[in-house]
Amino acid sequence: MDWFLMALLPPILWSVTNHIDKYLLTKFFNKGAVGSVMIFSASVSVLLLPVIAIIHPVVLQQFNLSYLLIVVNGSFYLLATLPYFYALDKDDASLTVPLFQMIPVFSFILGYIFLGEVLDINQILGGIIILVSSVFISLNLADIKKIHMKWDVFLLMVLSSLLYSLNFIFFKYFAVETDFFITSFWEYIGFGLFGLFLLIFIKSYRDGFISVLKTNKTQVLGVNITNEIVNIVAKISFNYASILAPVTLIWIINGLQPFFVFLFGIILTILFPRISKEDISRKTLAQRMFAILAITIGVYLVNRAF
């Protein structure tokens, strides 16, 4: 049961960052949004390096050439957010985010190839129920006839999902072969180097980052640092959970994220409508309650095998 509780934390925390991301993008990052968010993410992640070194000093006492592969793998995580942000720029989040349910599919294939992970029939059935229900909970049925496939958005999300899958699969591979803290340490070095690359070599990203700092320095730093800390805790929890159970299962549990996004959206709509406004009509609530019931059944099937 420990793996399930650990795996449940990331979708809760990432649903919080979804709302904070939306607030940041609309209030501060109108121009140069992608570059600014990427560089901020890399910068805050670097602050975690001394913390890891204090907790686990061994990370500073040994080096292996294979650690450079962990650095490259770290860059995959930030690189995966690039096509996602560009897809988000082309289409609505309600249609873009559900496409992340491709990640468990890629993880299932990659986990079998690189880690030898397999799922039983109950886990596969429960996973399918969770993934389909997660897409259903995000759809606006009132506009269902207007929905059509944008292939550029779809391909961007395929690329993003593949890169995320590679990052988490190889994190587990390196963590099992070496050490959880060593892998985390060198992965965050990869974050920092990738952010530095963006800052130095992509002028539009650098200009957007500097512009945001100049105009709203205190607010941006406060909100963004909080957001990145939540994101880091979510990723560390996900990484640790993946050591305890197959990566595909952890991604399946992460399919609960649309539910938490909706739940927090309702809370914000009632308490802070200026930040977020969720559709809480009877039809929408009925649709999403049905999806939540289906997700609960899926979670039960996945969890009963442990």
Short mmCIF file of C-alpha atoms in Angstrom, two decimals, residues 8-269:
data_model
loop_
_atom_site.label_atom_id
_atom_site.label_comp_id
_atom_site.label_asym_id
_atom_site.label_seq_id
_atom_site.Cartn_x
_atom_site.Cartn_y
_atom_site.Cartn_z
CA LEU A 8 -1.15 9.41 -5.08
CA LEU A 9 0.83 12.48 -3.99
CA PRO A 10 2.13 13.57 -7.45
CA PRO A 11 -1.30 13.95 -9.15
CA ILE A 12 -2.52 15.99 -6.16
CA LEU A 13 0.52 18.28 -6.23
CA TRP A 14 0.69 18.54 -10.02
CA SER A 15 -2.97 19.54 -10.12
CA VAL A 16 -2.03 22.42 -7.80
CA THR A 17 0.79 23.45 -10.16
CA ASN A 18 -1.65 23.31 -13.10
CA HIS A 19 -3.69 26.10 -11.53
CA ILE A 20 -0.58 28.07 -10.52
CA ASP A 21 0.83 27.66 -14.05
CA LYS A 22 -2.40 29.06 -15.47
CA TYR A 23 -2.22 32.01 -13.07
CA LEU A 24 1.43 32.70 -13.97
CA LEU A 25 0.90 32.42 -17.71
CA THR A 26 -2.10 34.74 -17.77
CA LYS A 27 -0.85 37.31 -15.24
CA PHE A 28 2.92 37.51 -15.78
CA PHE A 29 4.10 35.43 -18.74
CA ASN A 30 1.98 36.73 -21.62
CA LYS A 31 5.08 37.27 -23.73
CA GLY A 32 7.98 34.86 -23.83
CA ALA A 33 5.94 32.50 -21.66
CA VAL A 34 7.59 29.23 -22.64
CA GLY A 35 11.16 30.42 -22.19
CA SER A 36 10.47 32.23 -18.93
CA VAL A 37 8.77 29.24 -17.31
CA MET A 38 11.50 26.84 -18.51
CA ILE A 39 14.36 28.98 -17.17
CA PHE A 40 12.57 29.58 -13.86
CA SER A 41 12.01 25.83 -13.46
CA ALA A 42 15.67 25.06 -14.10
CA SER A 43 16.86 27.80 -11.73
CA VAL A 44 14.76 26.64 -8.78
CA SER A 45 15.71 23.00 -9.38
CA VAL A 46 19.41 23.87 -9.03
CA LEU A 47 18.71 25.10 -5.47
CA LEU A 48 17.94 21.50 -4.55
CA LEU A 49 21.53 20.36 -5.24
CA PRO A 50 23.05 21.52 -1.90
CA VAL A 51 20.06 20.03 -0.04
CA ILE A 52 20.70 16.61 -1.60
CA ALA A 53 24.44 16.96 -0.90
CA ILE A 54 23.76 17.64 2.79
CA ILE A 55 21.30 14.75 3.12
CA HIS A 56 23.49 12.32 1.17
CA PRO A 57 27.14 13.53 1.07
CA VAL A 58 28.17 10.52 -1.03
CA VAL A 59 26.96 12.40 -4.13
CA LEU A 60 30.04 14.64 -3.84
CA GLN A 61 32.47 11.84 -3.07
CA GLN A 62 32.21 9.70 -6.18
CA PHE A 63 31.85 10.05 -9.94
CA ASN A 64 31.16 7.66 -12.78
CA LEU A 65 30.93 8.38 -16.50
CA SER A 66 27.44 6.87 -16.45
CA TYR A 67 26.36 9.89 -14.37
CA LEU A 68 26.65 11.97 -17.56
CA LEU A 69 23.82 9.86 -18.99
CA ILE A 70 21.74 10.83 -15.95
CA VAL A 71 22.47 14.49 -16.77
CA VAL A 72 21.19 13.91 -20.31
CA ASN A 73 18.13 12.17 -18.90
CA GLY A 74 17.49 15.20 -16.69
CA SER A 75 17.38 17.40 -19.77
CA PHE A 76 14.66 15.11 -21.19
CA TYR A 77 12.31 16.18 -18.39
CA LEU A 78 12.57 19.90 -19.16
CA LEU A 79 12.71 19.20 -22.90
CA ALA A 80 9.38 17.36 -22.60
CA THR A 81 7.67 20.54 -21.39
CA LEU A 82 8.59 22.45 -24.57
CA PRO A 83 6.24 20.65 -27.00
CA TYR A 84 3.56 20.64 -24.27
CA PHE A 85 3.67 24.43 -23.89
CA TYR A 86 3.61 24.91 -27.66
CA ALA A 87 0.63 22.55 -27.91
CA LEU A 88 -1.09 24.49 -25.13
CA ASP A 89 -0.48 27.68 -27.11
CA LYS A 90 -2.32 26.16 -30.10
CA ASP A 91 -5.29 24.62 -28.30
CA ASP A 92 -7.31 24.68 -25.08
CA ALA A 93 -5.94 22.93 -22.00
CA SER A 94 -9.08 20.78 -21.66
CA LEU A 95 -8.24 19.14 -24.99
CA THR A 96 -4.46 19.16 -24.67
CA VAL A 97 -3.83 17.85 -21.14
CA PRO A 98 -5.88 14.61 -21.59
CA LEU A 99 -3.44 13.63 -24.36
CA PHE A 100 -0.88 13.09 -21.57
CA GLN A 101 -2.70 9.79 -21.01
CA MET A 102 -0.42 8.50 -23.79
CA ILE A 103 2.41 8.49 -21.22
CA PRO A 104 1.32 5.21 -19.54
CA VAL A 105 1.17 3.58 -22.99
CA PHE A 106 4.75 4.60 -23.78
CA SER A 107 5.80 3.69 -20.22
CA PHE A 108 4.27 0.23 -20.57
CA ILE A 109 6.28 -0.43 -23.75
CA LEU A 110 9.53 1.13 -22.50
CA GLY A 111 9.18 -0.45 -19.05
CA TYR A 112 8.89 -3.87 -20.64
CA ILE A 113 11.89 -3.28 -22.94
CA PHE A 114 14.31 -1.67 -20.45
CA LEU A 115 13.09 -2.84 -17.03
CA GLY A 116 11.27 -6.09 -17.75
CA GLU A 117 8.12 -4.77 -16.02
CA VAL A 118 4.81 -6.51 -16.71
CA LEU A 119 1.24 -5.91 -15.48
CA ASP A 120 -1.45 -8.50 -14.71
CA ILE A 121 -4.91 -8.45 -16.31
CA ASN A 122 -6.56 -6.57 -13.39
CA GLN A 123 -3.92 -3.83 -13.52
CA ILE A 124 -4.28 -3.47 -17.30
CA LEU A 125 -8.10 -3.35 -17.09
CA GLY A 126 -8.02 -0.89 -14.18
CA GLY A 127 -5.47 1.23 -16.02
CA ILE A 128 -7.64 1.42 -19.16
CA ILE A 129 -10.66 2.46 -17.04
CA ILE A 130 -8.63 5.19 -15.30
CA LEU A 131 -7.12 6.54 -18.53
CA VAL A 132 -10.41 6.63 -20.47
CA SER A 133 -12.24 8.18 -17.49
CA SER A 134 -9.49 10.79 -17.09
CA VAL A 135 -10.01 11.92 -20.68
CA PHE A 136 -13.81 11.87 -20.22
CA ILE A 137 -13.66 14.03 -17.07
CA SER A 138 -11.78 16.72 -19.04
CA LEU A 139 -14.14 16.92 -22.01
CA ASN A 140 -16.76 19.63 -22.43
CA LEU A 141 -19.70 17.60 -23.74
CA ALA A 142 -21.60 20.75 -24.66
CA ASP A 143 -18.97 21.47 -27.32
CA ILE A 144 -18.33 17.85 -28.29
CA LYS A 145 -19.43 18.45 -31.90
CA LYS A 146 -16.84 21.21 -32.22
CA ILE A 147 -13.98 18.93 -31.20
CA HIS A 148 -11.71 17.96 -34.07
CA MET A 149 -8.21 16.59 -34.19
CA LYS A 150 -5.43 19.11 -34.70
CA TRP A 151 -2.60 16.93 -35.90
CA ASP A 152 0.13 19.44 -35.05
CA VAL A 153 -1.12 19.53 -31.44
CA PHE A 154 -1.43 15.75 -31.36
CA LEU A 155 2.13 15.24 -32.62
CA LEU A 156 3.50 17.76 -30.13
CA MET A 157 1.79 15.90 -27.30
CA VAL A 158 3.07 12.55 -28.61
CA LEU A 159 6.61 13.97 -28.47
CA SER A 160 6.07 15.42 -24.99
CA SER A 161 4.58 12.17 -23.67
CA LEU A 162 7.44 10.12 -25.15
CA LEU A 163 10.10 12.36 -23.57
CA TYR A 164 8.40 12.25 -20.16
CA SER A 165 8.18 8.46 -20.40
CA LEU A 166 11.88 8.19 -21.28
CA ASN A 167 12.84 10.43 -18.36
CA PHE A 168 10.96 8.46 -15.70
CA ILE A 169 11.85 5.03 -17.12
CA PHE A 170 15.56 5.83 -17.22
CA PHE A 171 15.43 7.52 -13.82
CA LYS A 172 14.26 4.21 -12.36
CA TYR A 173 16.90 2.32 -14.34
CA PHE A 174 19.74 4.51 -13.03
CA ALA A 175 18.32 4.68 -9.49
CA VAL A 176 18.17 0.89 -9.26
CA GLU A 177 21.67 0.54 -10.72
CA THR A 178 23.25 3.28 -8.58
CA ASP A 179 21.37 5.15 -5.85
CA PHE A 180 18.17 7.22 -5.56
CA PHE A 181 19.93 10.35 -4.24
CA ILE A 182 22.85 10.12 -6.68
CA THR A 183 20.43 9.80 -9.59
CA SER A 184 18.35 12.75 -8.30
CA PHE A 185 21.47 14.89 -7.82
CA TRP A 186 22.80 14.40 -11.34
CA GLU A 187 19.34 14.70 -12.85
CA TYR A 188 18.95 18.16 -11.32
CA ILE A 189 22.36 19.10 -12.70
CA GLY A 190 20.86 18.20 -16.08
CA PHE A 191 17.94 20.53 -15.31
CA GLY A 192 20.31 23.38 -14.53
CA LEU A 193 22.52 22.89 -17.60
CA PHE A 194 19.49 22.74 -19.88
CA GLY A 195 18.13 25.96 -18.37
CA LEU A 196 21.54 27.62 -18.78
CA PHE A 197 21.58 26.54 -22.43
CA LEU A 198 18.18 28.18 -23.00
CA LEU A 199 19.29 31.36 -21.22
CA ILE A 200 22.51 31.73 -23.22
CA PHE A 201 21.57 30.53 -26.70
CA ILE A 202 17.88 31.36 -27.21
CA LYS A 203 17.50 35.14 -27.26
CA SER A 204 13.68 35.24 -27.16
CA TYR A 205 13.66 33.07 -24.03
CA ARG A 206 16.35 35.19 -22.38
CA ASP A 207 14.57 38.45 -23.20
CA GLY A 208 11.24 37.12 -21.89
CA PHE A 209 12.87 35.90 -18.67
CA ILE A 210 14.63 39.23 -18.02
CA SER A 211 11.52 41.24 -18.91
CA VAL A 212 9.37 39.34 -16.42
CA LEU A 213 11.96 39.82 -13.68
CA LYS A 214 12.15 43.56 -14.29
CA THR A 215 8.42 44.21 -14.25
CA ASN A 216 7.14 41.90 -11.49
CA LYS A 217 10.23 40.68 -9.66
CA THR A 218 8.84 40.12 -6.14
CA GLN A 219 5.49 38.63 -7.18
CA VAL A 220 6.96 36.44 -9.91
CA LEU A 221 9.71 35.06 -7.71
CA GLY A 222 7.34 34.35 -4.81
CA VAL A 223 4.66 32.58 -6.85
CA ASN A 224 7.07 30.80 -9.18
CA ILE A 225 9.38 29.52 -6.43
CA THR A 226 6.34 28.17 -4.55
CA ASN A 227 5.12 26.53 -7.76
CA GLU A 228 8.48 24.91 -8.50
CA ILE A 229 8.89 23.62 -4.94
CA VAL A 230 5.50 21.90 -5.23
CA ASN A 231 6.54 20.53 -8.64
CA ILE A 232 9.87 19.24 -7.29
CA VAL A 233 8.18 17.47 -4.36
CA ALA A 234 5.75 15.88 -6.84
CA LYS A 235 8.56 14.63 -9.07
CA ILE A 236 10.62 13.29 -6.18
CA SER A 237 7.53 11.46 -4.88
CA PHE A 238 6.86 10.04 -8.34
CA ASN A 239 10.49 8.94 -8.73
CA TYR A 240 10.48 7.23 -5.33
CA ALA A 241 7.13 5.54 -6.00
CA SER A 242 8.53 4.20 -9.28
CA ILE A 243 11.19 2.35 -7.29
CA LEU A 244 8.45 0.57 -5.32
CA ALA A 245 6.18 -0.41 -8.24
CA PRO A 246 6.18 -0.56 -12.08
CA VAL A 247 6.49 2.89 -13.66
CA THR A 248 3.40 2.23 -15.78
CA LEU A 249 1.31 1.74 -12.63
CA ILE A 250 2.54 5.02 -11.18
CA TRP A 251 1.54 6.81 -14.39
CA ILE A 252 -1.86 5.13 -14.29
CA ILE A 253 -2.44 6.45 -10.76
CA ASN A 254 -1.30 9.84 -12.06
CA GLY A 255 -4.36 9.61 -14.32
CA LEU A 256 -6.28 10.87 -11.28
CA GLN A 257 -4.82 14.32 -11.92
CA PRO A 258 -7.79 15.64 -13.98
CA PHE A 259 -10.06 14.80 -11.02
CA PHE A 260 -7.91 16.82 -8.62
CA VAL A 261 -7.62 19.66 -11.15
CA PHE A 262 -11.43 19.77 -11.30
CA LEU A 263 -11.77 19.53 -7.50
CA PHE A 264 -9.34 22.39 -6.84
CA GLY A 265 -10.98 24.32 -9.69
CA ILE A 266 -14.34 24.14 -7.90
CA ILE A 267 -12.74 25.32 -4.64
CA LEU A 268 -11.07 28.25 -6.43
CA THR A 269 -14.31 29.08 -8.27
#
